Amino acid sequence: MTIRIRLAEACDIPMLGELIEASVRGLQAGDYSAAQLESALRTVYGVDTQLIADGTYFAAEETEVAGAKSSGGALLVGCGGWSKRKTLFGGDQFAGREDSLLDPARDAAKIRAFFVHPAWARRGIGGMILEACEAAAGAAGFRRLEMGATLTGVPFYRAKGYAELEAAEVPLGDGLTLPIVVMGKSSSG
Ligand SMILES: CC(C)(COP(=O)(O)OP(=O)(O)OC[C@H]1O[C@@H](n2cnc3c(N)ncnc32)[C@H](O)[C@@H]1OP(=O)(O)O)[C@@H](O)C(=O)NCCC(=O)NCCS
């Protein structure tokens, strides 16, 4: 396995969309019902092109997969980013967006939209993307990070030193909600 973490680009968007669907259906099925997942894929989960435009969204690619569906010869196996904007979660289609800028001196940067392909889970790829995000947010002056974690993401972020702050529910329509957990971590430096 040779994983390269690089910034995501606009040309990755179609493959990122496929990756997000595969990740949600393959890895979240133990935490949410099929109805919740399909509804969340329509209304919440998706590519946030603002993060790509900001240069704060990363793609993890496996560079040694022969014959794989490719972006320049490599397979996209994970993605995730951070944000200097107020929106806590959600792709372009999510209604609850707030794109105004955060103040690094006062506010927590947001960890956003982490998705690893099920066939590549538990190999440290999420952790590699998170490290890239933490380093970049720190370099931009942020001393604290927060996210709205899916129930699937909670053990991952807990393992990375994030504390659970509060439970929340994202309305999905049709009477369904998506339980999430707001988590956060302050940098030690
Ligand atoms: C959350 C997610 C991104 C983690 O990606 P990953 O590449 O599998 O994570 P890593 O391999 O870097 O895991 C690092 C550590 O986190 C913890 N962890 C990760 N997934 C876990 C799980 N399902 N159960 C328990 N602990 C887990 C473990 O301590 C793991 O270390 P280990 O494998 O040596 O035990 C991935 O599960 C995913 O894409 N889930 C579906 C989409 C989603 O819900 N994303 C979160 C959005 S907030």
PDB file of C-alpha atoms and ligand atoms in Angstrom:
ATOM      1  CA  MET A   1       0.000   0.000   0.000  1.00  0.00           C
ATOM      2  CA  THR A   2       1.449   3.370  -1.060  1.00  0.00           C
ATOM      3  CA  ILE A   3      -0.794   6.194   0.036  1.00  0.00           C
ATOM      4  CA  ARG A   4      -0.244   9.774  -1.051  1.00  0.00           C
ATOM      5  CA  ILE A   5      -2.140  12.627   0.587  1.00  0.00           C
ATOM      6  CA  ARG A   6      -2.649  15.607  -1.714  1.00  0.00           C
ATOM      7  CA  LEU A   7      -5.043  18.511  -2.027  1.00  0.00           C
ATOM      8  CA  ALA A   8      -8.279  17.614  -3.811  1.00  0.00           C
ATOM      9  CA  GLU A   9      -9.008  19.408  -7.079  1.00  0.00           C
ATOM     10  CA  ALA A  10     -12.193  20.244  -8.945  1.00  0.00           C
ATOM     11  CA  CYS A  11     -11.516  17.425 -11.426  1.00  0.00           C
ATOM     12  CA  ASP A  12     -11.733  14.917  -8.512  1.00  0.00           C
ATOM     13  CA  ILE A  13     -15.367  15.830  -7.737  1.00  0.00           C
ATOM     14  CA  PRO A  14     -17.065  12.956  -9.654  1.00  0.00           C
ATOM     15  CA  MET A  15     -14.784  10.346  -8.041  1.00  0.00           C
ATOM     16  CA  LEU A  16     -15.156  11.954  -4.619  1.00  0.00           C
ATOM     17  CA  GLY A  17     -18.934  11.648  -4.977  1.00  0.00           C
ATOM     18  CA  GLU A  18     -18.624   7.920  -5.695  1.00  0.00           C
ATOM     19  CA  LEU A  19     -16.180   7.467  -2.821  1.00  0.00           C
ATOM     20  CA  ILE A  20     -18.514   9.214  -0.365  1.00  0.00           C
ATOM     21  CA  GLU A  21     -21.473   7.015  -1.374  1.00  0.00           C
ATOM     22  CA  ALA A  22     -19.411   3.821  -1.064  1.00  0.00           C
ATOM     23  CA  SER A  23     -18.033   4.905   2.321  1.00  0.00           C
ATOM     24  CA  VAL A  24     -21.420   5.812   3.754  1.00  0.00           C
ATOM     25  CA  ARG A  25     -23.180   2.666   2.518  1.00  0.00           C
ATOM     26  CA  GLY A  26     -20.299   0.377   3.438  1.00  0.00           C
ATOM     27  CA  LEU A  27     -19.144   1.756   6.778  1.00  0.00           C
ATOM     28  CA  GLN A  28     -22.139   3.479   8.380  1.00  0.00           C
ATOM     29  CA  ALA A  29     -24.659   0.631   7.996  1.00  0.00           C
ATOM     30  CA  GLY A  30     -24.053  -0.560  11.555  1.00  0.00           C
ATOM     31  CA  ASP A  31     -24.823   2.857  13.023  1.00  0.00           C
ATOM     32  CA  TYR A  32     -27.773   4.132  10.969  1.00  0.00           C
ATOM     33  CA  SER A  33     -30.753   2.622   9.152  1.00  0.00           C
ATOM     34  CA  ALA A  34     -30.771   2.302   5.350  1.00  0.00           C
ATOM     35  CA  ALA A  35     -33.488   4.991   5.267  1.00  0.00           C
ATOM     36  CA  GLN A  36     -31.310   7.383   7.282  1.00  0.00           C
ATOM     37  CA  LEU A  37     -28.286   6.729   5.048  1.00  0.00           C
ATOM     38  CA  GLU A  38     -30.116   7.201   1.754  1.00  0.00           C
ATOM     39  CA  SER A  39     -31.778  10.362   3.041  1.00  0.00           C
ATOM     40  CA  ALA A  40     -28.483  11.708   4.398  1.00  0.00           C
ATOM     41  CA  LEU A  41     -26.789  11.000   1.045  1.00  0.00           C
ATOM     42  CA  ARG A  42     -29.455  13.147  -0.628  1.00  0.00           C
ATOM     43  CA  THR A  43     -29.504  16.020   1.853  1.00  0.00           C
ATOM     44  CA  VAL A  44     -26.303  16.126   3.943  1.00  0.00           C
ATOM     45  CA  TYR A  45     -23.358  14.017   2.755  1.00  0.00           C
ATOM     46  CA  GLY A  46     -21.557  15.102  -0.370  1.00  0.00           C
ATOM     47  CA  VAL A  47     -18.675  17.054  -1.775  1.00  0.00           C
ATOM     48  CA  ASP A  48     -18.296  20.566  -0.335  1.00  0.00           C
ATOM     49  CA  THR A  49     -16.756  22.401  -3.286  1.00  0.00           C
ATOM     50  CA  GLN A  50     -16.041  25.415  -1.054  1.00  0.00           C
ATOM     51  CA  LEU A  51     -13.413  23.334   0.767  1.00  0.00           C
ATOM     52  CA  ILE A  52     -11.787  22.358  -2.538  1.00  0.00           C
ATOM     53  CA  ALA A  53     -11.783  26.007  -3.631  1.00  0.00           C
ATOM     54  CA  ASP A  54     -10.280  27.015  -0.268  1.00  0.00           C
ATOM     55  CA  GLY A  55      -7.470  24.450  -0.680  1.00  0.00           C
ATOM     56  CA  THR A  56      -8.481  22.765   2.589  1.00  0.00           C
ATOM     57  CA  TYR A  57      -9.746  19.398   1.308  1.00  0.00           C
ATOM     58  CA  PHE A  58      -7.458  16.409   0.913  1.00  0.00           C
ATOM     59  CA  ALA A  59      -7.609  13.264  -1.186  1.00  0.00           C
ATOM     60  CA  ALA A  60      -5.803  10.055  -0.274  1.00  0.00           C
ATOM     61  CA  GLU A  61      -4.733   8.088  -3.282  1.00  0.00           C
ATOM     62  CA  GLU A  62      -3.283   4.631  -3.649  1.00  0.00           C
ATOM     63  CA  THR A  63      -0.610   5.032  -6.258  1.00  0.00           C
ATOM     64  CA  GLU A  64       0.157   1.359  -6.867  1.00  0.00           C
ATOM     65  CA  VAL A  65      -3.201  -0.062  -7.951  1.00  0.00           C
ATOM     66  CA  ALA A  66      -2.947  -1.403 -11.487  1.00  0.00           C
ATOM     67  CA  GLY A  67      -5.937  -1.024 -13.771  1.00  0.00           C
ATOM     68  CA  ALA A  68      -7.974   0.816 -11.161  1.00  0.00           C
ATOM     69  CA  LYS A  69     -10.570   3.426 -11.978  1.00  0.00           C
ATOM     70  CA  SER A  70      -8.198   6.249 -11.890  1.00  0.00           C
ATOM     71  CA  SER A  71      -7.449   9.904 -11.463  1.00  0.00           C
ATOM     72  CA  GLY A  72      -4.118  10.206 -13.269  1.00  0.00           C
ATOM     73  CA  GLY A  73      -3.329   6.520 -12.650  1.00  0.00           C
ATOM     74  CA  ALA A  74      -4.087   6.506  -8.909  1.00  0.00           C
ATOM     75  CA  LEU A  75      -7.142   5.289  -7.026  1.00  0.00           C
ATOM     76  CA  LEU A  76      -8.939   7.647  -4.630  1.00  0.00           C
ATOM     77  CA  VAL A  77      -9.394   5.723  -1.372  1.00  0.00           C
ATOM     78  CA  GLY A  78     -10.145   8.473   1.134  1.00  0.00           C
ATOM     79  CA  CYS A  79     -10.928  12.139   1.536  1.00  0.00           C
ATOM     80  CA  GLY A  80     -11.357  14.670   4.304  1.00  0.00           C
ATOM     81  CA  GLY A  81     -10.672  18.260   5.107  1.00  0.00           C
ATOM     82  CA  TRP A  82     -10.770  21.181   7.468  1.00  0.00           C
ATOM     83  CA  SER A  83     -12.464  24.507   7.254  1.00  0.00           C
ATOM     84  CA  LYS A  84     -11.940  28.105   8.276  1.00  0.00           C
ATOM     85  CA  ARG A  85     -15.679  28.675   7.778  1.00  0.00           C
ATOM     86  CA  LYS A  86     -18.574  28.348  10.195  1.00  0.00           C
ATOM     87  CA  THR A  87     -20.396  25.448   8.482  1.00  0.00           C
ATOM     88  CA  LEU A  88     -19.933  22.399  10.743  1.00  0.00           C
ATOM     89  CA  PHE A  89     -20.894  19.699   8.233  1.00  0.00           C
ATOM     90  CA  GLY A  90     -22.656  19.016   4.943  1.00  0.00           C
ATOM     91  CA  GLY A  91     -21.985  19.026   1.219  1.00  0.00           C
ATOM     92  CA  ASP A  92     -23.026  21.654  -1.329  1.00  0.00           C
ATOM     93  CA  GLN A  93     -26.650  20.471  -1.165  1.00  0.00           C
ATOM     94  CA  PHE A  94     -26.973  20.894   2.638  1.00  0.00           C
ATOM     95  CA  ALA A  95     -29.314  23.722   3.597  1.00  0.00           C
ATOM     96  CA  GLY A  96     -27.695  24.639   6.945  1.00  0.00           C
ATOM     97  CA  ARG A  97     -24.529  26.203   5.531  1.00  0.00           C
ATOM     98  CA  GLU A  98     -22.836  29.271   6.966  1.00  0.00           C
ATOM     99  CA  ASP A  99     -19.830  30.169   4.832  1.00  0.00           C
ATOM    100  CA  SER A 100     -18.624  33.179   6.851  1.00  0.00           C
ATOM    101  CA  LEU A 101     -15.014  33.006   8.059  1.00  0.00           C
ATOM    102  CA  LEU A 102     -13.898  31.929  11.536  1.00  0.00           C
ATOM    103  CA  ASP A 103     -11.363  33.871  13.608  1.00  0.00           C
ATOM    104  CA  PRO A 104      -8.331  31.633  14.385  1.00  0.00           C
ATOM    105  CA  ALA A 105      -7.673  33.580  17.595  1.00  0.00           C
ATOM    106  CA  ARG A 106     -11.129  32.848  18.980  1.00  0.00           C
ATOM    107  CA  ASP A 107     -12.835  30.083  17.027  1.00  0.00           C
ATOM    108  CA  ALA A 108     -12.272  26.387  16.438  1.00  0.00           C
ATOM    109  CA  ALA A 109     -11.509  25.323  12.870  1.00  0.00           C
ATOM    110  CA  LYS A 110     -13.849  22.608  11.627  1.00  0.00           C
ATOM    111  CA  ILE A 111     -12.807  19.097  10.648  1.00  0.00           C
ATOM    112  CA  ARG A 112     -15.009  18.204   7.692  1.00  0.00           C
ATOM    113  CA  ALA A 113     -16.277  15.371   5.522  1.00  0.00           C
ATOM    114  CA  PHE A 114     -13.983  12.419   6.218  1.00  0.00           C
ATOM    115  CA  PHE A 115     -14.735   9.357   4.107  1.00  0.00           C
ATOM    116  CA  VAL A 116     -12.587   6.281   3.566  1.00  0.00           C
ATOM    117  CA  HIS A 117     -13.495   3.542   1.088  1.00  0.00           C
ATOM    118  CA  PRO A 118     -14.712   0.416   2.949  1.00  0.00           C
ATOM    119  CA  ALA A 119     -12.074  -1.749   1.261  1.00  0.00           C
ATOM    120  CA  TRP A 120      -9.392   0.562   2.670  1.00  0.00           C
ATOM    121  CA  ALA A 121     -10.744   1.150   6.181  1.00  0.00           C
ATOM    122  CA  ARG A 122      -8.646   0.592   9.318  1.00  0.00           C
ATOM    123  CA  ARG A 123      -5.342   0.989   7.496  1.00  0.00           C
ATOM    124  CA  GLY A 124      -4.501   4.373   8.933  1.00  0.00           C
ATOM    125  CA  ILE A 125      -5.700   6.415   5.959  1.00  0.00           C
ATOM    126  CA  GLY A 126      -8.239   8.468   7.951  1.00  0.00           C
ATOM    127  CA  GLY A 127      -5.481   9.163  10.458  1.00  0.00           C
ATOM    128  CA  MET A 128      -3.108  10.343   7.726  1.00  0.00           C
ATOM    129  CA  ILE A 129      -5.718  12.768   6.373  1.00  0.00           C
ATOM    130  CA  LEU A 130      -6.498  14.003   9.898  1.00  0.00           C
ATOM    131  CA  GLU A 131      -2.825  14.705  10.555  1.00  0.00           C
ATOM    132  CA  ALA A 132      -2.634  16.730   7.326  1.00  0.00           C
ATOM    133  CA  CYS A 133      -5.716  18.721   8.397  1.00  0.00           C
ATOM    134  CA  GLU A 134      -4.438  19.362  11.918  1.00  0.00           C
ATOM    135  CA  ALA A 135      -1.075  20.559  10.569  1.00  0.00           C
ATOM    136  CA  ALA A 136      -2.675  22.864   7.992  1.00  0.00           C
ATOM    137  CA  ALA A 137      -5.196  24.330  10.453  1.00  0.00           C
ATOM    138  CA  GLY A 138      -2.383  24.872  12.984  1.00  0.00           C
ATOM    139  CA  ALA A 139      -0.282  26.609  10.332  1.00  0.00           C
ATOM    140  CA  ALA A 140      -3.271  28.894   9.657  1.00  0.00           C
ATOM    141  CA  GLY A 141      -3.243  29.885  13.330  1.00  0.00           C
ATOM    142  CA  PHE A 142      -6.088  27.737  14.710  1.00  0.00           C
ATOM    143  CA  ARG A 143      -5.478  26.278  18.154  1.00  0.00           C
ATOM    144  CA  ARG A 144      -8.693  24.293  18.425  1.00  0.00           C
ATOM    145  CA  LEU A 145     -10.566  21.895  16.148  1.00  0.00           C
ATOM    146  CA  GLU A 146     -14.186  20.746  16.270  1.00  0.00           C
ATOM    147  CA  MET A 147     -16.470  18.605  14.160  1.00  0.00           C
ATOM    148  CA  GLY A 148     -19.926  17.124  13.979  1.00  0.00           C
ATOM    149  CA  ALA A 149     -18.941  13.451  14.032  1.00  0.00           C
ATOM    150  CA  THR A 150     -21.121  10.675  12.719  1.00  0.00           C
ATOM    151  CA  LEU A 151     -21.601   7.814  15.180  1.00  0.00           C
ATOM    152  CA  THR A 152     -19.220   5.871  12.887  1.00  0.00           C
ATOM    153  CA  GLY A 153     -16.612   8.588  13.261  1.00  0.00           C
ATOM    154  CA  VAL A 154     -16.772   8.834  17.077  1.00  0.00           C
ATOM    155  CA  PRO A 155     -14.345   5.947  17.899  1.00  0.00           C
ATOM    156  CA  PHE A 156     -11.935   7.237  15.238  1.00  0.00           C
ATOM    157  CA  TYR A 157     -11.871  10.802  16.557  1.00  0.00           C
ATOM    158  CA  ARG A 158     -11.784   9.573  20.162  1.00  0.00           C
ATOM    159  CA  ALA A 159      -8.678   7.526  19.264  1.00  0.00           C
ATOM    160  CA  LYS A 160      -7.166  10.738  17.904  1.00  0.00           C
ATOM    161  CA  GLY A 161      -7.676  12.680  21.145  1.00  0.00           C
ATOM    162  CA  TYR A 162     -11.006  14.413  20.468  1.00  0.00           C
ATOM    163  CA  ALA A 163     -13.519  14.666  23.313  1.00  0.00           C
ATOM    164  CA  GLU A 164     -17.264  14.290  22.962  1.00  0.00           C
ATOM    165  CA  LEU A 165     -18.943  17.633  23.729  1.00  0.00           C
ATOM    166  CA  GLU A 166     -22.637  17.197  22.945  1.00  0.00           C
ATOM    167  CA  ALA A 167     -25.069  15.011  21.060  1.00  0.00           C
ATOM    168  CA  ALA A 168     -27.020  16.595  18.223  1.00  0.00           C
ATOM    169  CA  GLU A 169     -29.561  15.515  15.599  1.00  0.00           C
ATOM    170  CA  VAL A 170     -29.496  16.644  11.981  1.00  0.00           C
ATOM    171  CA  PRO A 171     -33.022  16.813  10.500  1.00  0.00           C
ATOM    172  CA  LEU A 172     -33.236  14.748   7.293  1.00  0.00           C
ATOM    173  CA  GLY A 173     -36.873  15.364   6.350  1.00  0.00           C
ATOM    174  CA  ASP A 174     -39.653  12.751   6.314  1.00  0.00           C
ATOM    175  CA  GLY A 175     -39.464  12.677  10.119  1.00  0.00           C
ATOM    176  CA  LEU A 176     -35.964  11.168  10.056  1.00  0.00           C
ATOM    177  CA  THR A 177     -32.934  12.571  11.861  1.00  0.00           C
ATOM    178  CA  LEU A 178     -29.237  11.739  11.832  1.00  0.00           C
ATOM    179  CA  PRO A 179     -27.743  11.579  15.341  1.00  0.00           C
ATOM    180  CA  ILE A 180     -24.227  13.031  15.449  1.00  0.00           C
ATOM    181  CA  VAL A 181     -21.799  14.036  18.209  1.00  0.00           C
ATOM    182  CA  VAL A 182     -19.998  17.372  18.402  1.00  0.00           C
ATOM    183  CA  MET A 183     -16.359  16.652  19.318  1.00  0.00           C
ATOM    184  CA  GLY A 184     -13.322  18.865  19.831  1.00  0.00           C
ATOM    185  CA  LYS A 185      -9.623  19.010  20.640  1.00  0.00           C
ATOM    186  CA  SER A 186      -7.244  21.825  21.545  1.00  0.00           C
ATOM    187  CA  SER A 187      -3.678  21.725  20.292  1.00  0.00           C
ATOM    188  CA  SER A 188      -1.067  21.272  22.971  1.00  0.00           C
ATOM    189  CA  GLY A 189       1.424  23.746  21.510  1.00  0.00           C
TER     190      GLY A 189
HETATM  191  C1  LIG B   1     -14.243   7.397  10.312  1.00  0.00           C
HETATM  192  C2  LIG B   1     -13.340   6.929   9.172  1.00  0.00           C
HETATM  193  C3  LIG B   1     -12.996   8.123   8.289  1.00  0.00           C
HETATM  194  C4  LIG B   1     -12.037   6.348   9.772  1.00  0.00           C
HETATM  195  O1  LIG B   1     -11.127   6.070   8.695  1.00  0.00           O
HETATM  196  P1  LIG B   1     -10.031   4.888   8.780  1.00  0.00           P
HETATM  197  O2  LIG B   1      -9.068   5.108   7.680  1.00  0.00           O
HETATM  198  O3  LIG B   1     -10.714   3.573   8.825  1.00  0.00           O
HETATM  199  O4  LIG B   1      -9.368   5.180  10.190  1.00  0.00           O
HETATM  200  P2  LIG B   1      -7.895   4.736  10.699  1.00  0.00           P
HETATM  201  O5  LIG B   1      -7.512   3.433  10.054  1.00  0.00           O
HETATM  202  O6  LIG B   1      -6.954   5.877  10.513  1.00  0.00           O
HETATM  203  O7  LIG B   1      -8.203   4.503  12.257  1.00  0.00           O
HETATM  204  C5  LIG B   1      -7.396   5.034  13.285  1.00  0.00           C
HETATM  205  C6  LIG B   1      -7.896   4.517  14.616  1.00  0.00           C
HETATM  206  O8  LIG B   1      -9.231   5.018  14.860  1.00  0.00           O
HETATM  207  C7  LIG B   1      -9.986   4.016  15.569  1.00  0.00           C
HETATM  208  N1  LIG B   1     -11.073   3.528  14.722  1.00  0.00           N
HETATM  209  C8  LIG B   1     -11.284   3.795  13.410  1.00  0.00           C
HETATM  210  N2  LIG B   1     -12.412   3.190  12.979  1.00  0.00           N
HETATM  211  C9  LIG B   1     -12.922   2.517  14.043  1.00  0.00           C
HETATM  212  C10 LIG B   1     -14.046   1.683  14.220  1.00  0.00           C
HETATM  213  N3  LIG B   1     -14.920   1.420  13.223  1.00  0.00           N
HETATM  214  N4  LIG B   1     -14.268   1.148  15.448  1.00  0.00           N
HETATM  215  C11 LIG B   1     -13.416   1.372  16.460  1.00  0.00           C
HETATM  216  N5  LIG B   1     -12.311   2.167  16.344  1.00  0.00           N
HETATM  217  C12 LIG B   1     -12.069   2.721  15.145  1.00  0.00           C
HETATM  218  C13 LIG B   1      -9.018   2.888  15.864  1.00  0.00           C
HETATM  219  O9  LIG B   1      -8.382   3.178  17.100  1.00  0.00           O
HETATM  220  C14 LIG B   1      -8.040   3.020  14.709  1.00  0.00           C
HETATM  221  O10 LIG B   1      -6.787   2.461  14.971  1.00  0.00           O
HETATM  222  P3  LIG B   1      -6.586   0.848  14.769  1.00  0.00           P
HETATM  223  O11 LIG B   1      -7.153   0.477  13.432  1.00  0.00           O
HETATM  224  O12 LIG B   1      -5.085   0.693  14.835  1.00  0.00           O
HETATM  225  O13 LIG B   1      -7.326   0.196  15.901  1.00  0.00           O
HETATM  226  C15 LIG B   1     -14.026   5.794   8.357  1.00  0.00           C
HETATM  227  O14 LIG B   1     -14.543   4.823   9.251  1.00  0.00           O
HETATM  228  C16 LIG B   1     -15.176   6.269   7.476  1.00  0.00           C
HETATM  229  O15 LIG B   1     -14.965   6.729   6.364  1.00  0.00           O
HETATM  230  N6  LIG B   1     -16.441   6.094   7.968  1.00  0.00           N
HETATM  231  C17 LIG B   1     -17.620   6.377   7.146  1.00  0.00           C
HETATM  232  C18 LIG B   1     -17.808   7.849   6.907  1.00  0.00           C
HETATM  233  C19 LIG B   1     -17.906   8.583   8.230  1.00  0.00           C
HETATM  234  O16 LIG B   1     -18.770   8.320   9.046  1.00  0.00           O
HETATM  235  N7  LIG B   1     -16.999   9.543   8.399  1.00  0.00           N
HETATM  236  C20 LIG B   1     -16.926  10.355   9.588  1.00  0.00           C
HETATM  237  C21 LIG B   1     -17.527  11.656   9.247  1.00  0.00           C
HETATM  238  S1  LIG B   1     -17.544  12.694  10.696  1.00  0.00           S
END
